[in-house]
PDB file of C-alpha atoms in Angstrom:
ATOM      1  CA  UNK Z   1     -44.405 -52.478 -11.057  1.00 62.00           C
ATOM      2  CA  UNK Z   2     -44.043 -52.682  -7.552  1.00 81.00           C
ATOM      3  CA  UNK Z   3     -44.344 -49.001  -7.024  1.00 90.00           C
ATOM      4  CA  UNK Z   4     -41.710 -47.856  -9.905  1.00 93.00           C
ATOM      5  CA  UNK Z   5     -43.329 -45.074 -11.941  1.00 96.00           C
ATOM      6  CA  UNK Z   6     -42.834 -46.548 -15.631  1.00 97.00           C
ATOM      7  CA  UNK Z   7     -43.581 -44.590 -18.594  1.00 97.00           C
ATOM      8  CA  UNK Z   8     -46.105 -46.784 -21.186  1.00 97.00           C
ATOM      9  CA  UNK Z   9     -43.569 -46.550 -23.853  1.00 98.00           C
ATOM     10  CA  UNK Z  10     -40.700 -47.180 -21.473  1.00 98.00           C
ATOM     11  CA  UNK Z  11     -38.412 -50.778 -22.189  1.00 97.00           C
ATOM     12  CA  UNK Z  12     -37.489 -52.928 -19.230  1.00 96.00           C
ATOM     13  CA  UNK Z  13     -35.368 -56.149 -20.247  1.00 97.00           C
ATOM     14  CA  UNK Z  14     -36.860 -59.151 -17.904  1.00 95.00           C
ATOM     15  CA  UNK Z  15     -33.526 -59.837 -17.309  1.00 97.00           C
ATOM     16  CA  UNK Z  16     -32.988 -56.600 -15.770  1.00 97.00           C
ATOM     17  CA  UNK Z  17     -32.178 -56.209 -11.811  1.00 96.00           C
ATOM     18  CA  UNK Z  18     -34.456 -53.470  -9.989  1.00 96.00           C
ATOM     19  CA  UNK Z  19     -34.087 -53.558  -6.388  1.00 95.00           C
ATOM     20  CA  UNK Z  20     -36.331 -51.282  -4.133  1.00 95.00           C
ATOM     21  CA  UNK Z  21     -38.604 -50.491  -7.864  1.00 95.00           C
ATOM     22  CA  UNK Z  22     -40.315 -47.808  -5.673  1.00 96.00           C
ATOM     23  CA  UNK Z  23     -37.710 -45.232  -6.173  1.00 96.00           C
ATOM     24  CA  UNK Z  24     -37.709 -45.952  -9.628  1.00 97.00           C
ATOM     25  CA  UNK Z  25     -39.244 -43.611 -12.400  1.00 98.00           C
ATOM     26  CA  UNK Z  26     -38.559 -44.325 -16.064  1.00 98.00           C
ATOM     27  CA  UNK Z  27     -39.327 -41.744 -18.979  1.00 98.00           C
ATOM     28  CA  UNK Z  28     -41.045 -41.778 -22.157  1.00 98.00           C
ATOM     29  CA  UNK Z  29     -39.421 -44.489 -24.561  1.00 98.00           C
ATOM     30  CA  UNK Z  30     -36.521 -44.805 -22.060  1.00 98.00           C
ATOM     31  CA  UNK Z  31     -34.669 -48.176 -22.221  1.00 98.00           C
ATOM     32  CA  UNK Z  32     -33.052 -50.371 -19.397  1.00 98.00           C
ATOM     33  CA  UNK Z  33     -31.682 -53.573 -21.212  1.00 98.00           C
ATOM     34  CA  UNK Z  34     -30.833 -56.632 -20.583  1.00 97.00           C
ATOM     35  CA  UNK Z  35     -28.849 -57.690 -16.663  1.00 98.00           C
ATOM     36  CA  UNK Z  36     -28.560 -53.889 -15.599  1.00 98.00           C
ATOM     37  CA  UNK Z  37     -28.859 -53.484 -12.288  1.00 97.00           C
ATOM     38  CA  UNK Z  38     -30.919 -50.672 -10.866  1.00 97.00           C
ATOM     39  CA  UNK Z  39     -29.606 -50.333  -6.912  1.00 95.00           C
ATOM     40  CA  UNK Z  40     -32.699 -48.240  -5.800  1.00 94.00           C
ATOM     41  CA  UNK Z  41     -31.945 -47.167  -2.657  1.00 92.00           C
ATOM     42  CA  UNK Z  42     -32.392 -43.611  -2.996  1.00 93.00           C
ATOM     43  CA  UNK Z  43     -34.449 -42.212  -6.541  1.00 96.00           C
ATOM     44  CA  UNK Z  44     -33.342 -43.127  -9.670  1.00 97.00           C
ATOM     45  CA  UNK Z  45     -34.523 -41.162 -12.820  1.00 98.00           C
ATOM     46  CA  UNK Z  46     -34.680 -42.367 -15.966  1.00 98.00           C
ATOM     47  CA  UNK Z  47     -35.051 -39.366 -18.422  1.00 98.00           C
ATOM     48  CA  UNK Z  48     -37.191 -39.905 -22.113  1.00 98.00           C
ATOM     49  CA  UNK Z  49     -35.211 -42.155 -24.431  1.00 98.00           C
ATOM     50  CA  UNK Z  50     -32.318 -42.431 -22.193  1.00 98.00           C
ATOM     51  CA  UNK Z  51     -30.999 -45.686 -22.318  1.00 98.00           C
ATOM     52  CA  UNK Z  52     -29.115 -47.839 -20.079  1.00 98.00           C
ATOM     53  CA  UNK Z  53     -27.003 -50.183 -21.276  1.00 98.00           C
ATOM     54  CA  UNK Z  54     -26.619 -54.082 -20.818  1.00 98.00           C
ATOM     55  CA  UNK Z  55     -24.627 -54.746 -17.624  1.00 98.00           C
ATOM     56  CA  UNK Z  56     -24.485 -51.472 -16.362  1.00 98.00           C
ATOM     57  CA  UNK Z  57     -25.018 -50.290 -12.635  1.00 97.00           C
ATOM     58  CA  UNK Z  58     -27.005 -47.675 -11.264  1.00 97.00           C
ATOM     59  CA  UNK Z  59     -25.858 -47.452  -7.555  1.00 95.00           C
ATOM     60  CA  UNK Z  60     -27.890 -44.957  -5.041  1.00 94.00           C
ATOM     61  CA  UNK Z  61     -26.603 -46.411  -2.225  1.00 87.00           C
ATOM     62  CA  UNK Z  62     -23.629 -47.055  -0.113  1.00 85.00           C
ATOM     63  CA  UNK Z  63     -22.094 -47.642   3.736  1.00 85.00           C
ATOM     64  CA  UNK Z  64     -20.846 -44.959   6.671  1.00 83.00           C
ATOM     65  CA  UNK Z  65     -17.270 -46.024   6.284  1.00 81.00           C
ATOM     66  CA  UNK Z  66     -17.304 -44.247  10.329  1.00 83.00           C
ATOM     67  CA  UNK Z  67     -20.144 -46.673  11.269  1.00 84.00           C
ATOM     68  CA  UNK Z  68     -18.952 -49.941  13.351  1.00 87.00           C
ATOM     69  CA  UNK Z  69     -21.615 -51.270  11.548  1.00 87.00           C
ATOM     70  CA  UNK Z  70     -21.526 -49.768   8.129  1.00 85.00           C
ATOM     71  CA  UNK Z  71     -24.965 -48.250   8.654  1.00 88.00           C
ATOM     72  CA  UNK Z  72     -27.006 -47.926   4.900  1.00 87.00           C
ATOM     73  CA  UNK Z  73     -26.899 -44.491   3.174  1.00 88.00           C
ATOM     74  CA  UNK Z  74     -28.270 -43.425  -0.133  1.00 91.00           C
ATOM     75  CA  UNK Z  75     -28.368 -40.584  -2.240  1.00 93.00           C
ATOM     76  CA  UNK Z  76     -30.151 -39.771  -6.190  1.00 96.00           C
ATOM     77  CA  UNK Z  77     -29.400 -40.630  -9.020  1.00 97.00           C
ATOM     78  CA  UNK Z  78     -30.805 -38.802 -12.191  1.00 98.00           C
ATOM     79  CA  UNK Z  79     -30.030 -39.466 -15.628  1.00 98.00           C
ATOM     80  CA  UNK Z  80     -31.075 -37.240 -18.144  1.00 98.00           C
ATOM     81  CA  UNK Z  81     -32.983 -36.954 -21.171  1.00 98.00           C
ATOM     82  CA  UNK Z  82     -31.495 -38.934 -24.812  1.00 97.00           C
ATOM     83  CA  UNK Z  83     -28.847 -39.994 -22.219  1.00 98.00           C
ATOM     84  CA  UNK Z  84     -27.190 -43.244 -23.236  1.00 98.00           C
ATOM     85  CA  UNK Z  85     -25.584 -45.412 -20.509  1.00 98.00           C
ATOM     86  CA  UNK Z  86     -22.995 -47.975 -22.532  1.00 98.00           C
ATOM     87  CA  UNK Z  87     -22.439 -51.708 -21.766  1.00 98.00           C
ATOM     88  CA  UNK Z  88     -21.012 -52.120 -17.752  1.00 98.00           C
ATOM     89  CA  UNK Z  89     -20.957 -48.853 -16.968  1.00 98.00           C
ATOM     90  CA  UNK Z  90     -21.748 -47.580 -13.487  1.00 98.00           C
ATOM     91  CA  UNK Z  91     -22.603 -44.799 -12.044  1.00 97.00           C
ATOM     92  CA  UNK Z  92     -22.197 -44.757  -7.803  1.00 94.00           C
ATOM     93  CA  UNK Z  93     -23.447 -41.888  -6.236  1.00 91.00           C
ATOM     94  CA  UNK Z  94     -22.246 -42.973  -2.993  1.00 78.00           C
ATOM     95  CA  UNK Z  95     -24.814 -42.390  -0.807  1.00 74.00           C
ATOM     96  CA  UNK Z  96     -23.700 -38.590   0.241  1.00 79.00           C
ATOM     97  CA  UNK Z  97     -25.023 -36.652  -2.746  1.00 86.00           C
ATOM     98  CA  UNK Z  98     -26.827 -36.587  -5.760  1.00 92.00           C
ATOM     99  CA  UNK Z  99     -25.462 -37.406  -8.963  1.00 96.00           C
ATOM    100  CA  UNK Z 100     -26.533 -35.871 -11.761  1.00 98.00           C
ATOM    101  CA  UNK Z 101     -26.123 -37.143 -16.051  1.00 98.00           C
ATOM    102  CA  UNK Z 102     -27.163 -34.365 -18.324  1.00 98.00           C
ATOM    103  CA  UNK Z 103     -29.217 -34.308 -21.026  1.00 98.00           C
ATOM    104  CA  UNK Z 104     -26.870 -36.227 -23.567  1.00 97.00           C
ATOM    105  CA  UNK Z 105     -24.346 -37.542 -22.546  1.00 98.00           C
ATOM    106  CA  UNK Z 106     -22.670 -40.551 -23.044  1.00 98.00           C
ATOM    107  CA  UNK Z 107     -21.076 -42.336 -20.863  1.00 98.00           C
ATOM    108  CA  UNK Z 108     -18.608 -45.081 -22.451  1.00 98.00           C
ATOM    109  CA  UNK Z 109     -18.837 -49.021 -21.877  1.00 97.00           C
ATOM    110  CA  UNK Z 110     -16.716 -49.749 -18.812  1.00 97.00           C
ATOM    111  CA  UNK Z 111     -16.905 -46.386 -17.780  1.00 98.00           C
ATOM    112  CA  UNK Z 112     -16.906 -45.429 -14.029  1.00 98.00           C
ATOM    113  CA  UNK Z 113     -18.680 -42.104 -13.323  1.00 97.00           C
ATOM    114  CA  UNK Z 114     -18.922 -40.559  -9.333  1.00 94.00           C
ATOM    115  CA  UNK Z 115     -19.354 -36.786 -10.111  1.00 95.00           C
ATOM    116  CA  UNK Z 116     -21.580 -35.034 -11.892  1.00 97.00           C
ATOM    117  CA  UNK Z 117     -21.770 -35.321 -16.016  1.00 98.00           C
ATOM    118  CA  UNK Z 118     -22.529 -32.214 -17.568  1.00 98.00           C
ATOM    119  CA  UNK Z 119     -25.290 -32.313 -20.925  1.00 98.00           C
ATOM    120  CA  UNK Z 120     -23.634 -33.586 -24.020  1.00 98.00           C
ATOM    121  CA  UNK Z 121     -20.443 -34.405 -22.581  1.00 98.00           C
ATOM    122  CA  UNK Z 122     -18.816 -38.039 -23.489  1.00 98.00           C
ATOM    123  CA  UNK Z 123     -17.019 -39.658 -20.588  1.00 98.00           C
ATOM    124  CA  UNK Z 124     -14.836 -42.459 -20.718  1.00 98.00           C
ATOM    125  CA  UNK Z 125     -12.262 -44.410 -18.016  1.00 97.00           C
ATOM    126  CA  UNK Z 126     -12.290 -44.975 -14.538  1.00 96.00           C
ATOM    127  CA  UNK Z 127     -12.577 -42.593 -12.756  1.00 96.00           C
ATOM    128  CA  UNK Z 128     -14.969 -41.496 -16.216  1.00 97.00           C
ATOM    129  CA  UNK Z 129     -12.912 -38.505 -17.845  1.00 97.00           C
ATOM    130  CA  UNK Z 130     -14.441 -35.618 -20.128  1.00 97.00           C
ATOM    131  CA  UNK Z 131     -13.356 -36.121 -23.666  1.00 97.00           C
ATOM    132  CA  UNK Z 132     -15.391 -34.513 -25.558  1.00 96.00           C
ATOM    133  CA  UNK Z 133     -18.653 -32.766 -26.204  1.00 95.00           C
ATOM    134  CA  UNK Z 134     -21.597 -34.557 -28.420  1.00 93.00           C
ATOM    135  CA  UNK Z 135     -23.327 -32.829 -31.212  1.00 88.00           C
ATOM    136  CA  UNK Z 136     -26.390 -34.163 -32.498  1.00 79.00           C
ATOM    137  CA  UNK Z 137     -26.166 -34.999 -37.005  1.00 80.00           C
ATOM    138  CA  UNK Z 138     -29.083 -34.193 -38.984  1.00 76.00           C
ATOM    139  CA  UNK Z 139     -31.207 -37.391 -39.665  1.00 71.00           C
TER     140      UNK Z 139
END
């Protein structure tokens, strides 16, 4: 695993893109499917049975738009718990602070999210908007 902390009942698609897998750590039946690509720069956290979706991006890391020569920063990414991450999604943290997914949310195919997602909120857009909160059905 190249350093990435992988839970045993975590899913990682082959096809999936992990660069720098040693700030990587992936939850308990957590998902990352098929051509995501994991931009480990800073940490990324996975939550349990999160998933992230096919195509998305998970982007710690970014440039000093003041640096001549666009020196490399980075900054966290955590995604929490039953999170699920739709189709080409991305999430940027832009290297100057952590972003944060709560536990539940959803974030919408396409959807682009820079600030913080509180739990069981459902984003959509870009920039990703609030539009409403989840609630969990009996199963």
């Amino acid at each position: 695993c190249f350093g990435a902390k992988i839970a045993k009942t975590a899913t990682i698609a082959r096809t999936a893109l992990i660069e720098e897998p040693w700030n990587l750590i992936v939850g308990e039946r957590a998902m990352v499917c098929r051509s995501a690509w994991l931009l480990c720069c800073g940490q990324v956290t996975i939550g349990d049975q999160a998933i992230v979706g096919e195509f998305s991006r998970i982007l710690t890391g970014s440039h000093v738009s003041g640096s001549a020569s666009y020196r490399g920063i980075s900054s966290p990414i955590t995604i929490g718990k039953n999170v699920w991450i739709a189709t080409g999604a991305i999430l940027v943290s832009g290297g100057y602070r952590e972003l944060k997914v709560g536990d539940g949310a959803i974030i919408s195919a396409g959807a682009v999210v820079f600030r913080n997602v509180k739990p069981m909120a459902i984003m959509i857009g870009n920039p990703a908007k609030f539009i409403m909160e989840r609630e969990f059905t009996k199963e």
